mmCIF file of C-alpha atoms in Angstrom:
data_model
loop_
_atom_site.group_PDB
_atom_site.id
_atom_site.type_symbol
_atom_site.label_atom_id
_atom_site.label_comp_id
_atom_site.label_asym_id
_atom_site.label_seq_id
_atom_site.Cartn_x
_atom_site.Cartn_y
_atom_site.Cartn_z
ATOM 1 C CA UNK W 45 -0.671 48.543 38.489
ATOM 2 C CA UNK W 46 -1.383 47.745 42.097
ATOM 3 C CA UNK W 47 -3.886 45.218 43.306
ATOM 4 C CA UNK W 48 -6.313 47.960 44.281
ATOM 5 C CA UNK W 49 -6.123 49.506 40.868
ATOM 6 C CA UNK W 50 -6.633 46.112 39.243
ATOM 7 C CA UNK W 51 -9.600 45.413 41.503
ATOM 8 C CA UNK W 52 -11.036 48.814 40.665
ATOM 9 C CA UNK W 53 -10.489 48.194 36.951
ATOM 10 C CA UNK W 54 -12.265 44.824 37.165
ATOM 11 C CA UNK W 55 -15.075 46.400 39.152
ATOM 12 C CA UNK W 56 -15.479 49.151 36.597
ATOM 13 C CA UNK W 57 -15.351 46.799 33.556
ATOM 14 C CA UNK W 58 -17.008 43.587 34.752
ATOM 15 C CA UNK W 59 -18.442 42.607 31.350
ATOM 16 C CA UNK W 60 -15.300 43.016 29.266
ATOM 17 C CA UNK W 61 -13.098 41.421 31.905
ATOM 18 C CA UNK W 62 -15.538 38.538 32.425
ATOM 19 C CA UNK W 63 -15.851 37.938 28.696
ATOM 20 C CA UNK W 64 -12.076 38.148 28.290
ATOM 21 C CA UNK W 65 -11.494 35.530 30.987
ATOM 22 C CA UNK W 66 -14.211 33.285 29.536
ATOM 23 C CA UNK W 67 -12.661 33.677 26.086
ATOM 24 C CA UNK W 68 -9.288 32.685 27.469
ATOM 25 C CA UNK W 69 -10.716 29.515 29.021
ATOM 26 C CA UNK W 70 -12.604 28.657 25.861
ATOM 27 C CA UNK W 71 -9.539 29.236 23.670
ATOM 28 C CA UNK W 72 -7.532 26.951 25.946
ATOM 29 C CA UNK W 73 -10.306 24.348 25.754
ATOM 30 C CA UNK W 74 -10.451 24.554 21.955
ATOM 31 C CA UNK W 75 -6.672 24.211 21.766
ATOM 32 C CA UNK W 76 -6.518 21.230 24.107
ATOM 33 C CA UNK W 77 -9.436 19.389 22.481
ATOM 34 C CA UNK W 78 -8.437 20.204 18.887
ATOM 35 C CA UNK W 79 -6.340 17.031 18.479
ATOM 36 C CA UNK W 80 -9.098 14.761 19.702
ATOM 37 C CA UNK W 81 -11.389 15.115 16.684
ATOM 38 C CA UNK W 82 -8.889 13.823 14.078
ATOM 39 C CA UNK W 83 -7.955 10.981 16.424
ATOM 40 C CA UNK W 84 -11.600 10.095 16.960
ATOM 41 C CA UNK W 85 -12.192 10.256 13.204
ATOM 42 C CA UNK W 86 -9.272 7.913 12.571
ATOM 43 C CA UNK W 87 -10.603 5.442 15.099
ATOM 44 C CA UNK W 88 -14.052 5.700 13.555
ATOM 45 C CA UNK W 89 -12.636 5.022 10.092
ATOM 46 C CA UNK W 90 -10.703 1.978 11.289
ATOM 47 C CA UNK W 91 -13.687 0.565 13.114
ATOM 48 C CA UNK W 92 -15.978 1.252 10.162
ATOM 49 C CA UNK W 93 -13.606 -0.611 7.848
ATOM 50 C CA UNK W 94 -13.431 -3.505 10.297
ATOM 51 C CA UNK W 95 -17.207 -3.613 10.684
ATOM 52 C CA UNK W 96 -17.653 -3.541 6.908
ATOM 53 C CA UNK W 97 -15.165 -6.390 6.520
ATOM 54 C CA UNK W 98 -16.983 -8.487 9.091
ATOM 55 C CA UNK W 99 -20.345 -7.710 7.501
ATOM 56 C CA UNK W 100 -18.985 -8.620 4.064
ATOM 57 C CA UNK W 101 -17.552 -11.881 5.415
ATOM 58 C CA UNK W 102 -20.936 -12.778 6.832
ATOM 59 C CA UNK W 103 -22.731 -11.771 3.635
ATOM 60 C CA UNK W 104 -20.366 -13.797 1.461
ATOM 61 C CA UNK W 105 -20.621 -16.839 3.680
ATOM 62 C CA UNK W 106 -24.380 -17.213 3.327
ATOM 63 C CA UNK W 107 -24.066 -20.393 1.244
ATOM 64 C CA UNK W 108 -20.571 -21.272 2.348
ATOM 65 C CA UNK W 109 -21.676 -24.100 4.622
ATOM 66 C CA UNK W 110 -23.469 -25.893 1.788
ATOM 67 C CA UNK W 111 -20.564 -25.274 -0.583
ATOM 68 C CA UNK W 112 -18.026 -26.501 1.945
ATOM 69 C CA UNK W 113 -20.113 -29.615 2.548
ATOM 70 C CA UNK W 114 -20.320 -30.250 -1.202
ATOM 71 C CA UNK W 115 -16.577 -29.755 -1.551
ATOM 72 C CA UNK W 116 -15.878 -32.073 1.371
ATOM 73 C CA UNK W 117 -18.112 -34.726 -0.199
ATOM 74 C CA UNK W 118 -16.268 -34.299 -3.513
ATOM 75 C CA UNK W 119 -12.978 -34.728 -1.720
ATOM 76 C CA UNK W 120 -14.182 -37.902 -0.058
ATOM 77 C CA UNK W 121 -14.982 -39.279 -3.483
ATOM 78 C CA UNK W 122 -11.600 -38.137 -4.779
ATOM 79 C CA UNK W 123 -9.875 -39.990 -1.979
ATOM 80 C CA UNK W 124 -11.489 -43.250 -3.037
ATOM 81 C CA UNK W 125 -10.147 -42.768 -6.576
ATOM 82 C CA UNK W 126 -6.590 -41.943 -5.602
ATOM 83 C CA UNK W 127 -4.005 -44.715 -5.738
ATOM 84 C CA UNK W 128 -1.147 -45.222 -3.276
ATOM 85 C CA UNK W 129 2.259 -45.542 -4.897
ATOM 86 C CA UNK W 130 3.451 -47.810 -2.110
ATOM 87 C CA UNK W 131 0.600 -50.295 -2.590
ATOM 88 C CA UNK W 132 2.183 -52.173 -5.476
ATOM 89 C CA UNK W 133 -0.094 -55.176 -5.009
ATOM 90 C CA UNK W 134 -3.306 -53.184 -5.320
ATOM 91 C CA UNK W 135 -1.985 -51.231 -8.279
ATOM 92 C CA UNK W 136 -0.988 -54.392 -10.143
ATOM 93 C CA UNK W 137 -4.326 -55.944 -9.287
ATOM 94 C CA UNK W 138 -6.103 -52.995 -10.910
ATOM 95 C CA UNK W 139 -4.365 -53.605 -14.238
ATOM 96 C CA UNK W 140 -4.923 -57.353 -14.126
ATOM 97 C CA UNK W 141 -8.580 -56.719 -13.413
ATOM 98 C CA UNK W 142 -8.744 -54.506 -16.492
ATOM 99 C CA UNK W 143 -7.089 -57.290 -18.430
ATOM 100 C CA UNK W 144 -9.700 -59.806 -17.359
ATOM 101 C CA UNK W 145 -12.558 -57.356 -17.956
ATOM 102 C CA UNK W 146 -11.496 -56.368 -21.461
ATOM 103 C CA UNK W 147 -9.866 -59.539 -22.733
ATOM 104 C CA UNK W 148 -6.528 -57.979 -23.686
ATOM 105 C CA UNK W 149 -3.239 -59.668 -22.913
ATOM 106 C CA UNK W 150 -0.973 -57.744 -20.599
ATOM 107 C CA UNK W 151 2.495 -58.239 -22.045
ATOM 108 C CA UNK W 152 4.316 -55.648 -19.970
ATOM 109 C CA UNK W 153 3.548 -53.862 -16.722
ATOM 110 C CA UNK W 154 5.928 -51.766 -14.664
ATOM 111 C CA UNK W 155 5.382 -49.173 -12.021
ATOM 112 C CA UNK W 156 7.984 -46.415 -12.346
ATOM 113 C CA UNK W 157 9.136 -43.687 -10.045
ATOM 114 C CA UNK W 158 8.243 -40.180 -11.095
ATOM 115 C CA UNK W 159 10.767 -37.448 -10.440
ATOM 116 C CA UNK W 160 8.717 -34.298 -10.109
ATOM 117 C CA UNK W 161 10.181 -30.999 -11.255
ATOM 118 C CA UNK W 162 10.464 -28.505 -8.397
ATOM 119 C CA UNK W 163 7.359 -26.342 -8.320
ATOM 120 C CA UNK W 164 6.397 -23.392 -6.186
ATOM 121 C CA UNK W 165 2.879 -24.647 -5.639
ATOM 122 C CA UNK W 166 2.387 -27.095 -2.815
ATOM 123 C CA UNK W 167 0.485 -30.096 -4.103
ATOM 124 C CA UNK W 168 -1.391 -32.795 -2.267
ATOM 125 C CA UNK W 169 -1.124 -35.514 -4.873
ATOM 126 C CA UNK W 170 1.711 -36.780 -6.979
ATOM 127 C CA UNK W 171 1.540 -38.786 -10.206
ATOM 128 C CA UNK W 172 2.488 -42.439 -10.176
ATOM 129 C CA UNK W 173 3.927 -43.612 -13.501
ATOM 130 C CA UNK W 174 3.265 -46.922 -15.221
ATOM 131 C CA UNK W 175 4.557 -48.520 -18.395
ATOM 132 C CA UNK W 176 1.960 -50.844 -19.812
ATOM 133 C CA UNK W 177 1.792 -52.878 -22.996
ATOM 134 C CA UNK W 178 -1.198 -54.919 -24.053
ATOM 135 C CA UNK W 179 -2.160 -57.019 -27.027
ATOM 136 C CA UNK W 180 -5.612 -57.665 -28.381
ATOM 137 C CA UNK W 181 -8.140 -56.990 -31.081
ATOM 138 C CA UNK W 182 -9.109 -53.391 -31.827
ATOM 139 C CA UNK W 183 -12.331 -53.536 -29.723
ATOM 140 C CA UNK W 184 -10.433 -55.125 -26.825
ATOM 141 C CA UNK W 185 -7.621 -52.591 -26.961
ATOM 142 C CA UNK W 186 -10.051 -49.685 -27.255
ATOM 143 C CA UNK W 187 -12.122 -50.993 -24.359
ATOM 144 C CA UNK W 188 -8.978 -51.322 -22.262
ATOM 145 C CA UNK W 189 -7.901 -47.776 -23.105
ATOM 146 C CA UNK W 190 -11.362 -46.324 -22.387
ATOM 147 C CA UNK W 191 -11.623 -48.092 -19.049
ATOM 148 C CA UNK W 192 -8.168 -46.899 -18.143
ATOM 149 C CA UNK W 193 -8.833 -43.272 -19.045
ATOM 150 C CA UNK W 194 -12.273 -43.019 -17.506
ATOM 151 C CA UNK W 195 -12.043 -45.718 -14.906
ATOM 152 C CA UNK W 196 -11.847 -45.851 -11.145
ATOM 153 C CA UNK W 197 -8.548 -44.014 -10.897
ATOM 154 C CA UNK W 198 -7.531 -40.685 -12.416
ATOM 155 C CA UNK W 199 -5.262 -41.407 -15.351
ATOM 156 C CA UNK W 200 -3.497 -39.464 -18.077
ATOM 157 C CA UNK W 201 -1.641 -41.000 -20.994
ATOM 158 C CA UNK W 202 1.702 -39.352 -21.684
ATOM 159 C CA UNK W 203 2.715 -41.380 -24.713
ATOM 160 C CA UNK W 204 0.988 -44.147 -26.604
ATOM 161 C CA UNK W 205 1.917 -46.343 -29.484
ATOM 162 C CA UNK W 206 -0.610 -48.516 -31.237
ATOM 163 C CA UNK W 207 0.613 -50.743 -33.999
ATOM 164 C CA UNK W 208 -0.570 -53.646 -36.023
ATOM 165 C CA UNK W 209 0.905 -55.937 -38.584
ATOM 166 C CA UNK W 210 0.625 -54.184 -41.934
ATOM 167 C CA UNK W 211 0.898 -57.420 -43.902
ATOM 168 C CA UNK W 212 -1.436 -59.447 -41.648
ATOM 169 C CA UNK W 213 -4.249 -57.224 -40.452
ATOM 170 C CA UNK W 214 -6.079 -59.973 -38.583
ATOM 171 C CA UNK W 215 -3.183 -60.195 -36.152
ATOM 172 C CA UNK W 216 -3.690 -58.624 -32.702
ATOM 173 C CA UNK W 217 -2.767 -55.000 -32.128
ATOM 174 C CA UNK W 218 -0.113 -53.953 -29.674
ATOM 175 C CA UNK W 219 -0.707 -50.900 -27.508
ATOM 176 C CA UNK W 220 2.182 -49.527 -25.463
ATOM 177 C CA UNK W 221 1.376 -46.846 -22.936
ATOM 178 C CA UNK W 222 3.372 -44.591 -20.745
ATOM 179 C CA UNK W 223 0.802 -43.257 -18.307
ATOM 180 C CA UNK W 224 0.424 -41.580 -14.958
ATOM 181 C CA UNK W 225 -2.174 -42.083 -12.275
ATOM 182 C CA UNK W 226 -2.902 -39.548 -9.623
ATOM 183 C CA UNK W 227 -1.833 -40.821 -6.275
ATOM 184 C CA UNK W 228 -0.287 -40.364 -2.898
ATOM 185 C CA UNK W 229 3.158 -41.543 -1.909
ATOM 186 C CA UNK R 46 -20.112 58.379 33.638
ATOM 187 C CA UNK R 47 -17.092 60.165 32.273
ATOM 188 C CA UNK R 48 -13.869 59.443 34.056
ATOM 189 C CA UNK R 49 -11.745 62.106 35.596
ATOM 190 C CA UNK R 50 -8.687 61.124 33.612
ATOM 191 C CA UNK R 51 -10.583 61.512 30.400
ATOM 192 C CA UNK R 52 -11.759 64.994 31.217
ATOM 193 C CA UNK R 53 -8.205 66.058 31.982
ATOM 194 C CA UNK R 54 -7.166 64.695 28.649
ATOM 195 C CA UNK R 55 -9.727 66.750 26.856
ATOM 196 C CA UNK R 56 -8.578 69.839 28.732
ATOM 197 C CA UNK R 57 -5.045 69.254 27.588
ATOM 198 C CA UNK R 58 -6.231 69.253 23.989
ATOM 199 C CA UNK R 59 -6.998 73.035 24.273
ATOM 200 C CA UNK R 60 -5.272 75.164 21.617
ATOM 201 C CA UNK R 61 -1.761 76.228 22.523
ATOM 202 C CA UNK R 62 -1.762 79.140 20.093
ATOM 203 C CA UNK R 63 -2.704 82.313 21.898
ATOM 204 C CA UNK R 64 -6.353 83.090 21.209
ATOM 205 C CA UNK R 65 -7.528 86.448 20.022
ATOM 206 C CA UNK R 66 -9.772 86.495 23.040
ATOM 207 C CA UNK R 67 -9.616 84.879 26.431
ATOM 208 C CA UNK R 68 -10.936 81.287 26.700
ATOM 209 C CA UNK R 69 -13.446 81.211 29.442
ATOM 210 C CA UNK R 70 -14.497 77.549 28.907
ATOM 211 C CA UNK R 71 -14.545 75.512 32.123
ATOM 212 C CA UNK R 72 -13.963 71.976 30.880
ATOM 213 C CA UNK R 73 -14.727 70.545 34.264
ATOM 214 C CA UNK R 74 -18.248 71.833 34.097
ATOM 215 C CA UNK R 75 -18.998 71.376 30.418
ATOM 216 C CA UNK R 76 -21.516 68.551 29.691
ATOM 217 C CA UNK R 77 -20.356 65.218 28.230
ATOM 218 C CA UNK R 78 -21.571 65.203 24.641
ATOM 219 C CA UNK R 79 -20.259 61.667 23.563
ATOM 220 C CA UNK R 80 -23.333 59.720 22.414
ATOM 221 C CA UNK R 81 -21.685 56.249 22.663
ATOM 222 C CA UNK R 82 -18.972 55.444 25.135
ATOM 223 C CA UNK R 83 -15.758 53.560 24.177
ATOM 224 C CA UNK R 84 -16.524 51.078 26.921
ATOM 225 C CA UNK R 85 -19.612 50.030 24.945
ATOM 226 C CA UNK R 86 -17.463 48.965 21.995
ATOM 227 C CA UNK R 87 -14.930 47.209 24.222
ATOM 228 C CA UNK R 88 -17.710 45.297 25.964
ATOM 229 C CA UNK R 89 -19.327 44.534 22.633
ATOM 230 C CA UNK R 90 -16.139 43.103 21.153
ATOM 231 C CA UNK R 91 -15.487 41.096 24.343
ATOM 232 C CA UNK R 92 -19.018 39.671 24.335
ATOM 233 C CA UNK R 93 -18.829 38.880 20.625
ATOM 234 C CA UNK R 94 -15.502 37.115 21.074
ATOM 235 C CA UNK R 95 -16.802 35.125 24.037
ATOM 236 C CA UNK R 96 -19.957 34.120 22.183
ATOM 237 C CA UNK R 97 -17.998 33.135 19.064
ATOM 238 C CA UNK R 98 -15.605 31.006 21.058
ATOM 239 C CA UNK R 99 -18.469 29.448 23.011
ATOM 240 C CA UNK R 100 -20.239 28.509 19.780
ATOM 241 C CA UNK R 101 -17.056 27.123 18.223
ATOM 242 C CA UNK R 102 -16.157 25.176 21.358
ATOM 243 C CA UNK R 103 -19.698 23.853 21.647
ATOM 244 C CA UNK R 104 -19.721 22.811 18.023
ATOM 245 C CA UNK R 105 -16.433 20.918 18.305
ATOM 246 C CA UNK R 106 -17.644 19.222 21.472
ATOM 247 C CA UNK R 107 -20.893 18.254 19.754
ATOM 248 C CA UNK R 108 -18.938 16.923 16.761
ATOM 249 C CA UNK R 109 -16.656 14.914 19.032
ATOM 250 C CA UNK R 110 -19.615 13.518 20.899
ATOM 251 C CA UNK R 111 -21.231 12.539 17.598
ATOM 252 C CA UNK R 112 -18.077 10.757 16.427
ATOM 253 C CA UNK R 113 -17.721 8.939 19.740
ATOM 254 C CA UNK R 114 -21.366 7.945 19.574
ATOM 255 C CA UNK R 115 -20.897 6.528 16.068
ATOM 256 C CA UNK R 116 -17.728 4.733 17.150
ATOM 257 C CA UNK R 117 -19.590 3.140 20.028
ATOM 258 C CA UNK R 118 -22.380 2.007 17.694
ATOM 259 C CA UNK R 119 -19.894 0.487 15.234
ATOM 260 C CA UNK R 120 -18.004 -1.168 18.069
ATOM 261 C CA UNK R 121 -21.287 -2.833 18.994
ATOM 262 C CA UNK R 122 -21.664 -4.097 15.429
ATOM 263 C CA UNK R 123 -18.096 -5.391 15.467
ATOM 264 C CA UNK R 124 -18.641 -7.308 18.688
ATOM 265 C CA UNK R 125 -21.874 -8.749 17.309
ATOM 266 C CA UNK R 126 -20.348 -9.865 13.945
ATOM 267 C CA UNK R 127 -16.837 -10.820 15.028
ATOM 268 C CA UNK R 128 -17.567 -14.400 16.064
ATOM 269 C CA UNK R 129 -19.670 -15.221 12.998
ATOM 270 C CA UNK R 130 -17.079 -13.646 10.727
ATOM 271 C CA UNK R 131 -14.237 -15.638 12.272
ATOM 272 C CA UNK R 132 -16.239 -18.838 11.886
ATOM 273 C CA UNK R 133 -16.855 -17.956 8.236
ATOM 274 C CA UNK R 134 -13.136 -17.356 7.687
ATOM 275 C CA UNK R 135 -12.230 -20.693 9.248
ATOM 276 C CA UNK R 136 -14.835 -22.442 7.115
ATOM 277 C CA UNK R 137 -13.593 -20.644 4.008
ATOM 278 C CA UNK R 138 -10.034 -21.782 4.668
ATOM 279 C CA UNK R 139 -11.266 -25.368 4.864
ATOM 280 C CA UNK R 140 -13.193 -24.805 1.658
ATOM 281 C CA UNK R 141 -10.103 -23.394 -0.055
ATOM 282 C CA UNK R 142 -7.997 -26.384 0.993
ATOM 283 C CA UNK R 143 -10.642 -28.782 -0.346
ATOM 284 C CA UNK R 144 -11.020 -26.742 -3.513
ATOM 285 C CA UNK R 145 -7.278 -26.818 -4.125
ATOM 286 C CA UNK R 146 -7.357 -30.627 -4.108
ATOM 287 C CA UNK R 147 -10.281 -30.722 -6.540
ATOM 288 C CA UNK R 148 -8.533 -28.223 -8.828
ATOM 289 C CA UNK R 149 -5.365 -30.293 -8.671
ATOM 290 C CA UNK R 150 -7.252 -33.351 -9.877
ATOM 291 C CA UNK R 151 -8.995 -31.295 -12.573
ATOM 292 C CA UNK R 152 -5.671 -29.907 -13.803
ATOM 293 C CA UNK R 153 -4.178 -33.407 -13.854
ATOM 294 C CA UNK R 154 -7.036 -34.829 -15.923
ATOM 295 C CA UNK R 155 -7.148 -31.940 -18.391
ATOM 296 C CA UNK R 156 -3.385 -31.730 -18.861
ATOM 297 C CA UNK R 157 -3.357 -34.397 -21.592
ATOM 298 C CA UNK R 158 -5.828 -35.266 -24.338
ATOM 299 C CA UNK R 159 -7.975 -38.365 -24.018
ATOM 300 C CA UNK R 160 -6.329 -40.814 -26.401
ATOM 301 C CA UNK R 161 -9.275 -43.212 -26.656
ATOM 302 C CA UNK R 162 -11.499 -40.374 -27.923
ATOM 303 C CA UNK R 163 -8.958 -39.436 -30.612
ATOM 304 C CA UNK R 164 -8.512 -43.031 -31.779
ATOM 305 C CA UNK R 165 -12.284 -43.500 -31.892
ATOM 306 C CA UNK R 166 -12.648 -40.378 -34.014
ATOM 307 C CA UNK R 167 -9.892 -41.487 -36.368
ATOM 308 C CA UNK R 168 -11.549 -44.886 -36.683
ATOM 309 C CA UNK R 169 -14.943 -43.320 -37.441
ATOM 310 C CA UNK R 170 -13.610 -41.053 -40.180
ATOM 311 C CA UNK R 171 -11.070 -43.366 -41.792
ATOM 312 C CA UNK R 172 -11.635 -43.561 -45.593
ATOM 313 C CA UNK R 173 -12.169 -46.962 -47.191
ATOM 314 C CA UNK R 174 -8.886 -46.972 -49.142
ATOM 315 C CA UNK R 175 -6.704 -46.144 -46.162
ATOM 316 C CA UNK R 176 -5.541 -48.391 -43.310
ATOM 317 C CA UNK R 177 -3.727 -47.350 -40.157
ATOM 318 C CA UNK R 178 -0.460 -49.180 -39.529
ATOM 319 C CA UNK R 179 0.715 -47.279 -36.509
ATOM 320 C CA UNK R 180 -0.381 -44.459 -34.235
ATOM 321 C CA UNK R 181 2.273 -42.819 -32.119
ATOM 322 C CA UNK R 182 1.222 -40.227 -29.531
ATOM 323 C CA UNK R 183 3.984 -38.092 -28.098
ATOM 324 C CA UNK R 184 4.231 -34.900 -26.137
ATOM 325 C CA UNK R 185 4.287 -32.821 -29.310
ATOM 326 C CA UNK R 186 1.571 -34.602 -31.239
ATOM 327 C CA UNK R 187 0.440 -37.663 -33.137
ATOM 328 C CA UNK R 188 2.304 -39.483 -35.875
ATOM 329 C CA UNK R 189 0.095 -41.604 -38.135
ATOM 330 C CA UNK R 190 1.622 -44.258 -40.370
ATOM 331 C CA UNK R 191 -0.829 -45.309 -43.021
ATOM 332 C CA UNK R 192 -1.147 -47.692 -45.944
ATOM 333 C CA UNK R 193 -3.094 -46.346 -48.898
ATOM 334 C CA UNK R 194 -4.610 -48.670 -51.465
ATOM 335 C CA UNK R 195 -4.268 -47.834 -55.163
ATOM 336 C CA UNK R 196 -1.747 -46.892 -57.758
ATOM 337 C CA UNK R 197 0.860 -44.356 -56.567
ATOM 338 C CA UNK R 198 -0.803 -41.407 -58.297
ATOM 339 C CA UNK R 199 -4.282 -42.248 -57.023
ATOM 340 C CA UNK R 200 -3.003 -43.193 -53.551
ATOM 341 C CA UNK R 201 -1.193 -39.873 -53.166
ATOM 342 C CA UNK R 202 -4.485 -38.125 -53.959
ATOM 343 C CA UNK R 203 -6.316 -40.192 -51.343
ATOM 344 C CA UNK R 204 -3.647 -39.357 -48.773
ATOM 345 C CA UNK R 205 -3.830 -35.621 -49.518
ATOM 346 C CA UNK R 206 -7.614 -35.701 -49.358
ATOM 347 C CA UNK R 207 -7.493 -37.568 -46.048
ATOM 348 C CA UNK R 208 -5.095 -35.023 -44.601
ATOM 349 C CA UNK R 209 -7.490 -32.228 -45.641
ATOM 350 C CA UNK R 210 -10.337 -34.144 -44.052
ATOM 351 C CA UNK R 211 -8.417 -34.440 -40.797
ATOM 352 C CA UNK R 212 -7.565 -30.737 -40.889
ATOM 353 C CA UNK R 213 -11.223 -29.746 -41.271
ATOM 354 C CA UNK R 214 -12.470 -32.116 -38.550
ATOM 355 C CA UNK R 215 -13.782 -29.997 -35.677
ATOM 356 C CA UNK R 216 -13.342 -32.890 -33.235
ATOM 357 C CA UNK R 217 -9.620 -32.860 -33.923
ATOM 358 C CA UNK R 218 -9.339 -29.170 -33.085
ATOM 359 C CA UNK R 219 -6.803 -29.974 -30.391
ATOM 360 C CA UNK R 220 -4.288 -30.261 -33.245
ATOM 361 C CA UNK R 221 -3.195 -27.101 -35.012
ATOM 362 C CA UNK R 222 -0.878 -28.365 -37.729
ATOM 363 C CA UNK R 223 -1.429 -31.298 -40.090
ATOM 364 C CA UNK R 224 1.544 -32.234 -42.303
ATOM 365 C CA UNK R 225 3.127 -35.027 -44.318
ATOM 366 C CA UNK R 226 6.345 -35.977 -42.572
ATOM 367 C CA UNK R 227 7.878 -37.540 -45.710
ATOM 368 C CA UNK R 228 7.152 -38.158 -49.337
ATOM 369 C CA UNK R 229 4.651 -41.020 -49.779
ATOM 370 C CA UNK R 230 6.431 -44.090 -51.154
ATOM 371 C CA UNK R 231 5.294 -47.584 -52.148
ATOM 372 C CA UNK R 232 5.783 -50.313 -49.565
ATOM 373 C CA UNK R 233 7.313 -53.330 -51.356
ATOM 374 C CA UNK R 234 5.999 -55.767 -48.717
ATOM 375 C CA UNK R 235 2.350 -54.755 -48.884
ATOM 376 C CA UNK R 236 2.347 -53.219 -52.344
ATOM 377 C CA UNK R 237 0.557 -50.186 -50.944
ATOM 378 C CA UNK R 238 1.569 -46.605 -50.568
ATOM 379 C CA UNK R 239 3.197 -45.836 -47.200
ATOM 380 C CA UNK R 240 2.207 -42.417 -45.925
ATOM 381 C CA UNK R 241 3.087 -40.659 -42.699
ATOM 382 C CA UNK R 242 1.253 -37.679 -41.169
ATOM 383 C CA UNK R 243 2.150 -35.611 -38.175
ATOM 384 C CA UNK R 244 -0.576 -33.816 -36.230
ATOM 385 C CA UNK R 245 0.899 -31.168 -33.962
ATOM 386 C CA UNK R 246 -0.803 -30.582 -30.625
ATOM 387 C CA UNK R 247 -1.825 -27.033 -29.835
ATOM 388 C CA UNK R 248 0.462 -25.436 -27.280
ATOM 389 C CA UNK R 249 3.001 -28.256 -27.510
ATOM 390 C CA UNK R 250 6.655 -27.572 -28.326
ATOM 391 C CA UNK R 251 7.353 -27.195 -32.017
ATOM 392 C CA UNK R 252 8.820 -29.968 -34.114
ATOM 393 C CA UNK R 253 8.012 -33.560 -34.771
ATOM 394 C CA UNK R 254 8.273 -35.958 -31.796
#
């Protein structure tokens, strides 16, 4: 087909040729833009998820400031009740103060080193061990034990032995304790 | 308008079998009797195709524009919330660190029973005929050494009754097993029955001491 014939053909069929050319362009456009919709949808999904996460963070943090303040205050109080393992003088003083407050006689007091088992969890505090033995009447010994367990410092008793004289019950009781106090190195 | 080529084509369709009479038809001069031209259908199909593609293309473009519009709106939300969210995350991390310390203290305190409370309870519920000689708290539980007043037969009954009483005490629910560790026997020094109980702590390793 020569150029003249082609020109004549186009001239004779302007509608079909025009529509055919337009269809070709549109088909090319559809083909080229077809990948953009899934991409745009992916981006939209990612951004929606991100926006939802941010919105949820904000929603969940409505009372976070107050809660964080309360927790910080609690931690400040905790810090005042934590002993320092290295401060032997202060630790000894605490037990002698208990002795004078309760009236018991401190017959043994030793601060021991605690070997902690390896744990996965990272901890802030470590227990400080003490071996304590006191003598006194039942009210004195009980008062000493109560003050120790619910006193200034956090304490847990690992083992305890309380004994009296079976043949002379008016004799003082002996309380031996193996205890731990929560502390920092 | 009928094309020349077409008319020739029609002329060529004329029967090749010899007719019984001469064919005087002049195809060149005969009128065109086709009601609808083929070109009409070709144009129609071409127009339909073009319109369909235009609609499809327009729809996809509109959809894409919609998605991009939504993305832009969400991007705006992200930019607005990002700073506040990051501040909240930082604050939450601080909170978590503080909480971990509080939980550590709580775990430490609750890891062992409060001995003074147990001794107080034992003192409150101790029967008149029984005296405590020794209390020994260990990791597994509590060993109680007692002196029971009375003749051996009566004293054994008191001891059994006391063990039942301890077992049914709701404030001693931290123990799950209440047993005699040995046969009660008279103590020659005091003249009383020596009895020993073992109270096993819940969750503690089995066995005495």
